[in-house]
Coordinates of C-alpha atoms in Angstrom, one line a residue:
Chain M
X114 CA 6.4 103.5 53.3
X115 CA 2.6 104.1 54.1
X116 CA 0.8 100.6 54.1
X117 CA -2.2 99.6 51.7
X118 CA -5.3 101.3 53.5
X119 CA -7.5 98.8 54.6
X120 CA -10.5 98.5 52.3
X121 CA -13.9 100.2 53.2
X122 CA -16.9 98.4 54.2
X123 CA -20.3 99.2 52.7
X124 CA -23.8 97.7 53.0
X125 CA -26.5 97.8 50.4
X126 CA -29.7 95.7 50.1
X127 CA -32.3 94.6 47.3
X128 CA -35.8 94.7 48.4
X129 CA -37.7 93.0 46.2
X130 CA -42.1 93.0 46.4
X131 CA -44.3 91.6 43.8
X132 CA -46.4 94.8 42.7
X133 CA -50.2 94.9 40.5
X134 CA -51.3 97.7 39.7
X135 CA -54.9 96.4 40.5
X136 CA -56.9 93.7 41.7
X137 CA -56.6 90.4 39.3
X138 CA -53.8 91.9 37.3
X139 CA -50.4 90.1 36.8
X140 CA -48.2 91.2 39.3
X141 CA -44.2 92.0 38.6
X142 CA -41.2 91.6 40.4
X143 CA -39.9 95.1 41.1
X144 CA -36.8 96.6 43.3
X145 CA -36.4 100.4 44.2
X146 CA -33.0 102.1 43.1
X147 CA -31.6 105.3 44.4
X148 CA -29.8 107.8 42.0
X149 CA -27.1 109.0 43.1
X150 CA -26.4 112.5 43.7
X151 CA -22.0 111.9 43.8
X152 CA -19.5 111.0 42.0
X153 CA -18.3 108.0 40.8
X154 CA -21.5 107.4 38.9
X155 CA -23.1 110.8 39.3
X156 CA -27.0 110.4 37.9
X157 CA -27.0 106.6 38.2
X158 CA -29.1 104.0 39.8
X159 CA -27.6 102.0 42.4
X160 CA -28.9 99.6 45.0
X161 CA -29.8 101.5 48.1
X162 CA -26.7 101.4 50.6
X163 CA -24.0 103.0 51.9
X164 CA -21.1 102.8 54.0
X165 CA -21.5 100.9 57.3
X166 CA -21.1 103.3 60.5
X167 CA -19.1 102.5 63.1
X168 CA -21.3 101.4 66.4
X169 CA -24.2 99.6 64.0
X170 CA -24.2 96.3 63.2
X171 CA -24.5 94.9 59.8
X172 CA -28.0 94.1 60.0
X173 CA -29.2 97.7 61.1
X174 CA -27.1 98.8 58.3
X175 CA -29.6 97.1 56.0
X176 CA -32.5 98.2 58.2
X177 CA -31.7 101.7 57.8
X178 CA -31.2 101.6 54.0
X179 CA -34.5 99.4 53.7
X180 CA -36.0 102.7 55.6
X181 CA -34.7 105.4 53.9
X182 CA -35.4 103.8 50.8
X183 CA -39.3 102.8 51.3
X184 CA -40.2 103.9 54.8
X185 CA -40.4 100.4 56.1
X186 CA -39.4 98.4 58.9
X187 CA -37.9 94.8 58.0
X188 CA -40.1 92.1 57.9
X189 CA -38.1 89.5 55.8
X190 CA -34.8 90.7 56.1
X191 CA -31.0 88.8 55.7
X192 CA -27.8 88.3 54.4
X193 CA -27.3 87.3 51.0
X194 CA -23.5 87.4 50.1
X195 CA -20.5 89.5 50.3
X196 CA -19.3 91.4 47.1
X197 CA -15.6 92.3 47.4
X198 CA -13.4 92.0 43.9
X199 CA -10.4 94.1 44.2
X200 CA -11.4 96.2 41.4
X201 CA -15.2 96.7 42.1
X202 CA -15.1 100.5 42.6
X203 CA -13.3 102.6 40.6
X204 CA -11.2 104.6 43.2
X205 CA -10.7 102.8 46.9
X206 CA -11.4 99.4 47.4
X207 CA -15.0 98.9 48.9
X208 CA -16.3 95.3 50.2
X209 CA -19.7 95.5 50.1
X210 CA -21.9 93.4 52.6
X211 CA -25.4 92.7 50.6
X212 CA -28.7 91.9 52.6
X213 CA -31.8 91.3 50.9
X214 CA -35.3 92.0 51.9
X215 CA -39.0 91.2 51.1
X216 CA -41.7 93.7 51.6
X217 CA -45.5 93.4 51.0
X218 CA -46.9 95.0 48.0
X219 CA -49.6 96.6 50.3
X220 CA -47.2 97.5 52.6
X221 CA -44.5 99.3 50.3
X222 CA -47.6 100.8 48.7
X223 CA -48.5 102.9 52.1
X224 CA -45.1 103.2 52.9
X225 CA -42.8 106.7 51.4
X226 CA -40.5 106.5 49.1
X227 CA -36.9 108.1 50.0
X228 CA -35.9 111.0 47.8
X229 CA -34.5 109.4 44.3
X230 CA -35.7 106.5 44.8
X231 CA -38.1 105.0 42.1
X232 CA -39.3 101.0 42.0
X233 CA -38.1 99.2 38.4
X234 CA -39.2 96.0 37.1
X235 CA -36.2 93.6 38.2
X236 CA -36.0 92.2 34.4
X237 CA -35.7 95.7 33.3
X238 CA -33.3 97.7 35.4
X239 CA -31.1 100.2 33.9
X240 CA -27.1 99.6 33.7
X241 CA -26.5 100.4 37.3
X242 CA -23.1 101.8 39.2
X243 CA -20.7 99.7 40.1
X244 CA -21.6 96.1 40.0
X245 CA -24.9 96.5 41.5
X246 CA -26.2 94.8 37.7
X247 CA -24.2 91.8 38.9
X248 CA -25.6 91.9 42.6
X249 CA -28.8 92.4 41.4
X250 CA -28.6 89.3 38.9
X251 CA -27.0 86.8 41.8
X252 CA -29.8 88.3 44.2
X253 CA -32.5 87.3 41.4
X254 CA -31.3 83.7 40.7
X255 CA -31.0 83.3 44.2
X256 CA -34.6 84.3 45.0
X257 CA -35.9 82.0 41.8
X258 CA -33.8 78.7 42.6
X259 CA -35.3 79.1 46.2
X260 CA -39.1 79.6 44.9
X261 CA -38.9 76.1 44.4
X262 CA -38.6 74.4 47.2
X263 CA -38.8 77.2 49.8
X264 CA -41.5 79.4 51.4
X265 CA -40.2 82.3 50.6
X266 CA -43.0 83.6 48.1
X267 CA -45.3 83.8 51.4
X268 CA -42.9 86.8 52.6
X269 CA -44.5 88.7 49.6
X270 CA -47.6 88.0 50.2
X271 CA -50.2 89.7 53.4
X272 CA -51.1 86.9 56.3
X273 CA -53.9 85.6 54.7
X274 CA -53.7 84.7 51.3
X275 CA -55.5 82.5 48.1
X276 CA -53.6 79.9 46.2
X277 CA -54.6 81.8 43.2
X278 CA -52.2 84.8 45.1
X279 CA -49.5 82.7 45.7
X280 CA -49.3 81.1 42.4
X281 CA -49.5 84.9 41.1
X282 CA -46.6 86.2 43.1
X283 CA -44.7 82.8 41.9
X284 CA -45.6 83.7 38.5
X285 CA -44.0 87.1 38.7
X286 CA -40.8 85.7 41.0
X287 CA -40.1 83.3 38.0
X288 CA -41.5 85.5 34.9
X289 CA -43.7 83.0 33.9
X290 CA -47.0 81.2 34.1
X291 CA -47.9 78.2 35.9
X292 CA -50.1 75.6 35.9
X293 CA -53.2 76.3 38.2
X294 CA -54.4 72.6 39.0
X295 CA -50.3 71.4 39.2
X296 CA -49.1 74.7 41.6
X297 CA -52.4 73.3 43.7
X298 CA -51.7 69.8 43.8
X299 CA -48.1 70.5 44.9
X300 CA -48.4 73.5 47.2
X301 CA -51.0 71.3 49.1
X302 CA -48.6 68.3 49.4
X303 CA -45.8 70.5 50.5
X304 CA -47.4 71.3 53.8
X305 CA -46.3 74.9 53.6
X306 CA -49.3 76.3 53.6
X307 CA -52.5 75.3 56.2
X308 CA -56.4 76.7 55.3
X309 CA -57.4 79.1 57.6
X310 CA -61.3 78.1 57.3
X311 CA -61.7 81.7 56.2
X312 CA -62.6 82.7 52.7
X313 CA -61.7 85.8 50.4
X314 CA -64.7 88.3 50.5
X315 CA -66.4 89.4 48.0
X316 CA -69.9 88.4 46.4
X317 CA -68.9 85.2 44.1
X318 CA -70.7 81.8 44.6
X319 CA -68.1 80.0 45.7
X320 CA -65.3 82.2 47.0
X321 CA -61.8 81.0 47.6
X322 CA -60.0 79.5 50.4
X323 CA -57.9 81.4 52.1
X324 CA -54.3 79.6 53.5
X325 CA -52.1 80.6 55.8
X326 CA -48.2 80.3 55.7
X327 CA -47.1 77.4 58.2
X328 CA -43.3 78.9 57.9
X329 CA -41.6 79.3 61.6
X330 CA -38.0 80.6 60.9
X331 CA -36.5 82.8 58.8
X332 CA -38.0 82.4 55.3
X333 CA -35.2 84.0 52.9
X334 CA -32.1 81.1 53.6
Chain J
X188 CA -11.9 115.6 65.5
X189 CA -11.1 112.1 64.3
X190 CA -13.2 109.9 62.7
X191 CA -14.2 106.8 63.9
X192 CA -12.2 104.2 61.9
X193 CA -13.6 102.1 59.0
X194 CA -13.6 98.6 60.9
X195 CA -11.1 95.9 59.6
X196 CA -11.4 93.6 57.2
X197 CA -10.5 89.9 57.6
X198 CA -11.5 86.3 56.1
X199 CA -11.5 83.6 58.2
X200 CA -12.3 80.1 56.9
X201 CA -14.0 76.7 58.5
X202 CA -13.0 73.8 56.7
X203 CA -14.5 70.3 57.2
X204 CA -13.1 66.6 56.5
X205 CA -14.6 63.2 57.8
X206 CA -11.9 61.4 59.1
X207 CA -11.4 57.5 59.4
X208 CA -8.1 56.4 61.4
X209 CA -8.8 52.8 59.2
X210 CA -11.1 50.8 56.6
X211 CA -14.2 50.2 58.4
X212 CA -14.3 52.4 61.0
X213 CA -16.8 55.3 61.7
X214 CA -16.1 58.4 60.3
X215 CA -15.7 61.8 62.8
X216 CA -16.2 65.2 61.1
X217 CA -13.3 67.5 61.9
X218 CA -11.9 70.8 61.3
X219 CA -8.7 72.5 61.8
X220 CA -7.8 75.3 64.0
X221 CA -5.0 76.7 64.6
X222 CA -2.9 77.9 67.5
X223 CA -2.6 82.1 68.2
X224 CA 0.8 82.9 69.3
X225 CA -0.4 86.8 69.1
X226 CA -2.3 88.7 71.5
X227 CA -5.8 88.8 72.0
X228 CA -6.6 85.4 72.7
X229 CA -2.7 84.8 73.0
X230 CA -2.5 80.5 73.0
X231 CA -6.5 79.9 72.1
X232 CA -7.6 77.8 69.4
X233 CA -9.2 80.1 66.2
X234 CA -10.2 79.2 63.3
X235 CA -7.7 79.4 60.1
X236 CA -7.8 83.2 59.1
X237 CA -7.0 86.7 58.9
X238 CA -6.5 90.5 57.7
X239 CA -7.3 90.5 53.5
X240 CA -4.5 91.3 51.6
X241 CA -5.3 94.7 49.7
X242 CA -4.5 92.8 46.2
X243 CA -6.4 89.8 46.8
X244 CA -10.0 88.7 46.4
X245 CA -11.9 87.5 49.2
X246 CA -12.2 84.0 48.1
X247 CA -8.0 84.2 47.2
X248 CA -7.9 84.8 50.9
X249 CA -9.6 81.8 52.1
X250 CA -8.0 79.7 49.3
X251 CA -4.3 81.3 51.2
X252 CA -6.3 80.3 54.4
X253 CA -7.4 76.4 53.3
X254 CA -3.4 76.5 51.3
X255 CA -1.6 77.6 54.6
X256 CA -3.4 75.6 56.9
X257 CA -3.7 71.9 55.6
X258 CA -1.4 72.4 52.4
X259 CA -4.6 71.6 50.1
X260 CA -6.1 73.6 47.1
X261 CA -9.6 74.3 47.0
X262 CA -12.4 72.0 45.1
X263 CA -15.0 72.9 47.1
X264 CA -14.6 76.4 48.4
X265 CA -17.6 78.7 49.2
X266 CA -18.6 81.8 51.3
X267 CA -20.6 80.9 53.9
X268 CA -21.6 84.4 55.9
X269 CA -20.5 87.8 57.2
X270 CA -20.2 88.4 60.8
X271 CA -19.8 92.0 61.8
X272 CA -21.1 92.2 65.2
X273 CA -19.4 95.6 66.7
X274 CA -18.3 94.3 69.8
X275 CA -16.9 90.8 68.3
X276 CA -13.5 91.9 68.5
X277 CA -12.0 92.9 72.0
X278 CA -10.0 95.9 70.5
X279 CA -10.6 97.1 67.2
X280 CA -14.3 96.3 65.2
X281 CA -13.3 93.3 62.6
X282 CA -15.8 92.5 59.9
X283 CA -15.3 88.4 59.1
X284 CA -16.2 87.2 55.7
X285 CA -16.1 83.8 56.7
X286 CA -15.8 80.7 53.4
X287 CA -16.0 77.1 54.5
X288 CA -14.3 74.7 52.6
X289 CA -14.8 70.8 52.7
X290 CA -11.5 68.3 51.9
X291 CA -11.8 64.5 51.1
X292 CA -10.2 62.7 53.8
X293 CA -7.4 61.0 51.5
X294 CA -5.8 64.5 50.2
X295 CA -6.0 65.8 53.9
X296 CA -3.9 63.1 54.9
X297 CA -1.6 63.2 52.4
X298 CA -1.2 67.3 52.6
X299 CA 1.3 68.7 55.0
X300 CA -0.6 70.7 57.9
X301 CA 0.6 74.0 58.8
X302 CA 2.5 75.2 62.2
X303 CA 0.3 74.9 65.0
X304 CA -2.4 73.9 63.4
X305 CA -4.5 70.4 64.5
X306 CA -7.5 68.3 63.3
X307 CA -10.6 68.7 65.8
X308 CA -13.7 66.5 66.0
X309 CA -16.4 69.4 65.2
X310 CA -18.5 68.7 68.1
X311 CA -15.3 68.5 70.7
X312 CA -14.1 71.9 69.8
X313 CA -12.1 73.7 72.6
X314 CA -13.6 77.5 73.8
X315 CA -12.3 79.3 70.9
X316 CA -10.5 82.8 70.3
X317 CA -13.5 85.8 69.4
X318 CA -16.4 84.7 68.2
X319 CA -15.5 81.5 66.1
X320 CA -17.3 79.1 68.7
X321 CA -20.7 81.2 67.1
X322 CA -19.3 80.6 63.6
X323 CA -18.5 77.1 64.2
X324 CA -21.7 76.3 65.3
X325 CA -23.1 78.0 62.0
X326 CA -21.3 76.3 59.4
X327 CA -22.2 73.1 61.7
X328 CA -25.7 73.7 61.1
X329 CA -25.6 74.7 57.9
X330 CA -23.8 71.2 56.5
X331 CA -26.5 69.7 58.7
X332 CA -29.4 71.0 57.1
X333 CA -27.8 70.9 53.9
X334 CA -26.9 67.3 53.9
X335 CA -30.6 66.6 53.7
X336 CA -31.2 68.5 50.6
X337 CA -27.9 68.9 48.1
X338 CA -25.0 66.8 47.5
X339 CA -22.7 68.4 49.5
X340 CA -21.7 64.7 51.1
X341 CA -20.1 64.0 47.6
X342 CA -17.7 66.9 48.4
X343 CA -15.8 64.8 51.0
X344 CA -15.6 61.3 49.2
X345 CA -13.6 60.6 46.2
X346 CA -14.5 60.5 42.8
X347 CA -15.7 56.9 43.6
X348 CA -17.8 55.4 46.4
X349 CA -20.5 52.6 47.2
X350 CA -23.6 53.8 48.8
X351 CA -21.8 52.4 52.4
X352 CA -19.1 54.8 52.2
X353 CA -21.7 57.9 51.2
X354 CA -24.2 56.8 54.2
X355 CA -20.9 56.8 56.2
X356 CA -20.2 60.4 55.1
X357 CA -24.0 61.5 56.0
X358 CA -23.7 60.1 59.5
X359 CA -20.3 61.6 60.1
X360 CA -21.9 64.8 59.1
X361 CA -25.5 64.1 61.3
X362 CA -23.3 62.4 64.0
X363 CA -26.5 59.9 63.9
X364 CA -26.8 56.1 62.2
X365 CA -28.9 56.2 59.3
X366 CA -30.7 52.8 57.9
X367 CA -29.1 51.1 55.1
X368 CA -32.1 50.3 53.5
X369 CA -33.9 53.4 53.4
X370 CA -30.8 55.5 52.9
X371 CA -30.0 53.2 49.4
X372 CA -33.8 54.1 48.7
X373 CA -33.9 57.2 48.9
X374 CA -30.3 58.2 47.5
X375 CA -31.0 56.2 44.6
X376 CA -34.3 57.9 43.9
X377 CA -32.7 61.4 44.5
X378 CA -30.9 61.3 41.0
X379 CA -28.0 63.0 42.6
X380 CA -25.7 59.8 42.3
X381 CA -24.8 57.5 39.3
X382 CA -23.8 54.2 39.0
X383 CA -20.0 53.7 37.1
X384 CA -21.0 49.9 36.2
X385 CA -17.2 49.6 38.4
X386 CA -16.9 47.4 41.8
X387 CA -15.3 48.3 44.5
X388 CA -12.1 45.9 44.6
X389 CA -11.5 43.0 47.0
X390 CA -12.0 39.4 47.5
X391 CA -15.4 39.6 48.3
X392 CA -18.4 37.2 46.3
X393 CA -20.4 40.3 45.8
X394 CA -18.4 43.3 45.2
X395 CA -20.0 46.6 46.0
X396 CA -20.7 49.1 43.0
X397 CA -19.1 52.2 42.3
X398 CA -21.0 55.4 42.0
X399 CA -20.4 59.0 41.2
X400 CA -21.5 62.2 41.9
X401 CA -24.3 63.6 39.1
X402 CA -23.6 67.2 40.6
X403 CA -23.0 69.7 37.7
X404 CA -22.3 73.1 40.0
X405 CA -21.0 74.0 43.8
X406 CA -22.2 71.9 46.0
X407 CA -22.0 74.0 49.0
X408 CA -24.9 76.5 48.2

């Protein structure tokens, strides 16, 4: 009698940035998505991934799909949760290890895309293959319960930053707006963000601070 | 020529209790481990665990883990992380999906414990089979830090405490004395317990009150 086949083990990763498509424009919480060129699901969009080779670890795993996806290295990278209902893909059972990242909209915006790849907002992705719509739902409340009270927005953001940019990419984690004099008030308490003594460039009378994030560890747990 | 094989799947599962021999004492955070009688790591302690069924979800597996080791089912059961490391495993490459469970100290002790299995006091843990002294460690840190922040200290008390018994539970946990003052301060400001308008019963002229848990959701997140 043959025995079950142990299940197979995949990796995938959603890589979120905060994109504006110019300067003082809201910005939107978007994620790439590959289409895929095989069967089950022929034609479409699924969270980058794929299955896990044998001498890598789980971690490069989700290093090379956040490369061949958008061409970049990991910044903000790490392990979100492990998918693995019995009936999750359609023919062999697959337990699928997901990692997520955090990339810099200037960053992702040098960077080159992977073939089939194409960013969507994260409110509006497309019913996706297997239950990457569920993944990509437990990866978003994830990344808005931790806005609160983490410093994970500063991932998304370059070294030096406003407060009027981090309430912007806070704005766009949690779809909606915030007050400007409250987010200041309590970002400045928090002591997650120190000035810099620099200030943003540009030719305006009294040009804003610019903060640094004062984050040591890993900013995604 | 053969393909490498897919590595192994298995779920492995730390489970935590604060322990009090008697009524007054201090409370020791423990887990249980359980004896190999298998090669490798033949007659090493290792943490409750093993291969996933091909019919079963991961979390059944660690619910089968928490059921055949202390004889308890699950209230607070949650998956803690995913270690894949390729050289973890001496012969084969095992991918852990590793849950932790915590267990109130009264059903523990009234639960049957399975063969070869025995309480440990977390920080006294013997040199352990694989990698499980690095997973240990983990979940340690993570109750830790999580103590601070969430309810997760409810999860090991009954439905019922005083304030005593849930500072008691905290210092277990941080294997520190807190102050009895500050920590009523600051519980009670937290919102995260409730008064029942019950006393704890005894002879005593002033009674302690009852409280209870205001947690709606997991508590391990």
């Amino acid at each position: 009698m043959p025995e079950d086949p142990s299940p197979a083990i995949a990796v995938s990763t959603v890589i979120f940035r905060v994109h504006r498509e110019q300067e003082g424009e809201r910005g939107h919480l978007e994620l790439p998505l590959v289409r895929r060129v095989r069967q089950p699901y022929l034609g479409r969009w699924a969270l980058p991934g794929g299955p896990l080779h044998p001498t890598e670890s789980l971690r490069d795993a989700a290093r090379r799909n956040l490369r061949e996806t958008t061409g970049l290295d990991p910044r903000h990278l790490e392990q979100l949760y492990t998918f693995g209902a019995v009936e999750r893909s359609p023919s062999d059972r697959v337990v699928s290890i997901v990692y997520w990242a955090l990339v810099r909209d200037d960053e992702a915006e040098r960077a080159r895309l992977g073939e089939n790849v194409a960013w969507f907002d994260a409110d509006q992705v497309p019913e996706l293959a297997f239950d990457h719509d569920e993944i990509v739902m437990w990866a978003l409340k994830r990344l808005r319960a931790k806005v609160g009270y983490t410093r994970i927005a500063h991932a998304l953001l370059t070294d030096e930053f406003t407060l009027a940019d981090l309430r912007g990419v806070t704005e766009a984690i949690l779809s909606r707006r915030l007050d400007a004099a409250n987010f200041r008030r309590q970002v400045e308490a928090s002591g997650t963000v120190e000035p810099t003594g620099r200030f943003q460039a540009g030719g305006r009378h009294r040009p804003p601070a610019l903060y640094r994030s004062t984050a040591q560890e890993e900013l995604l747990r």
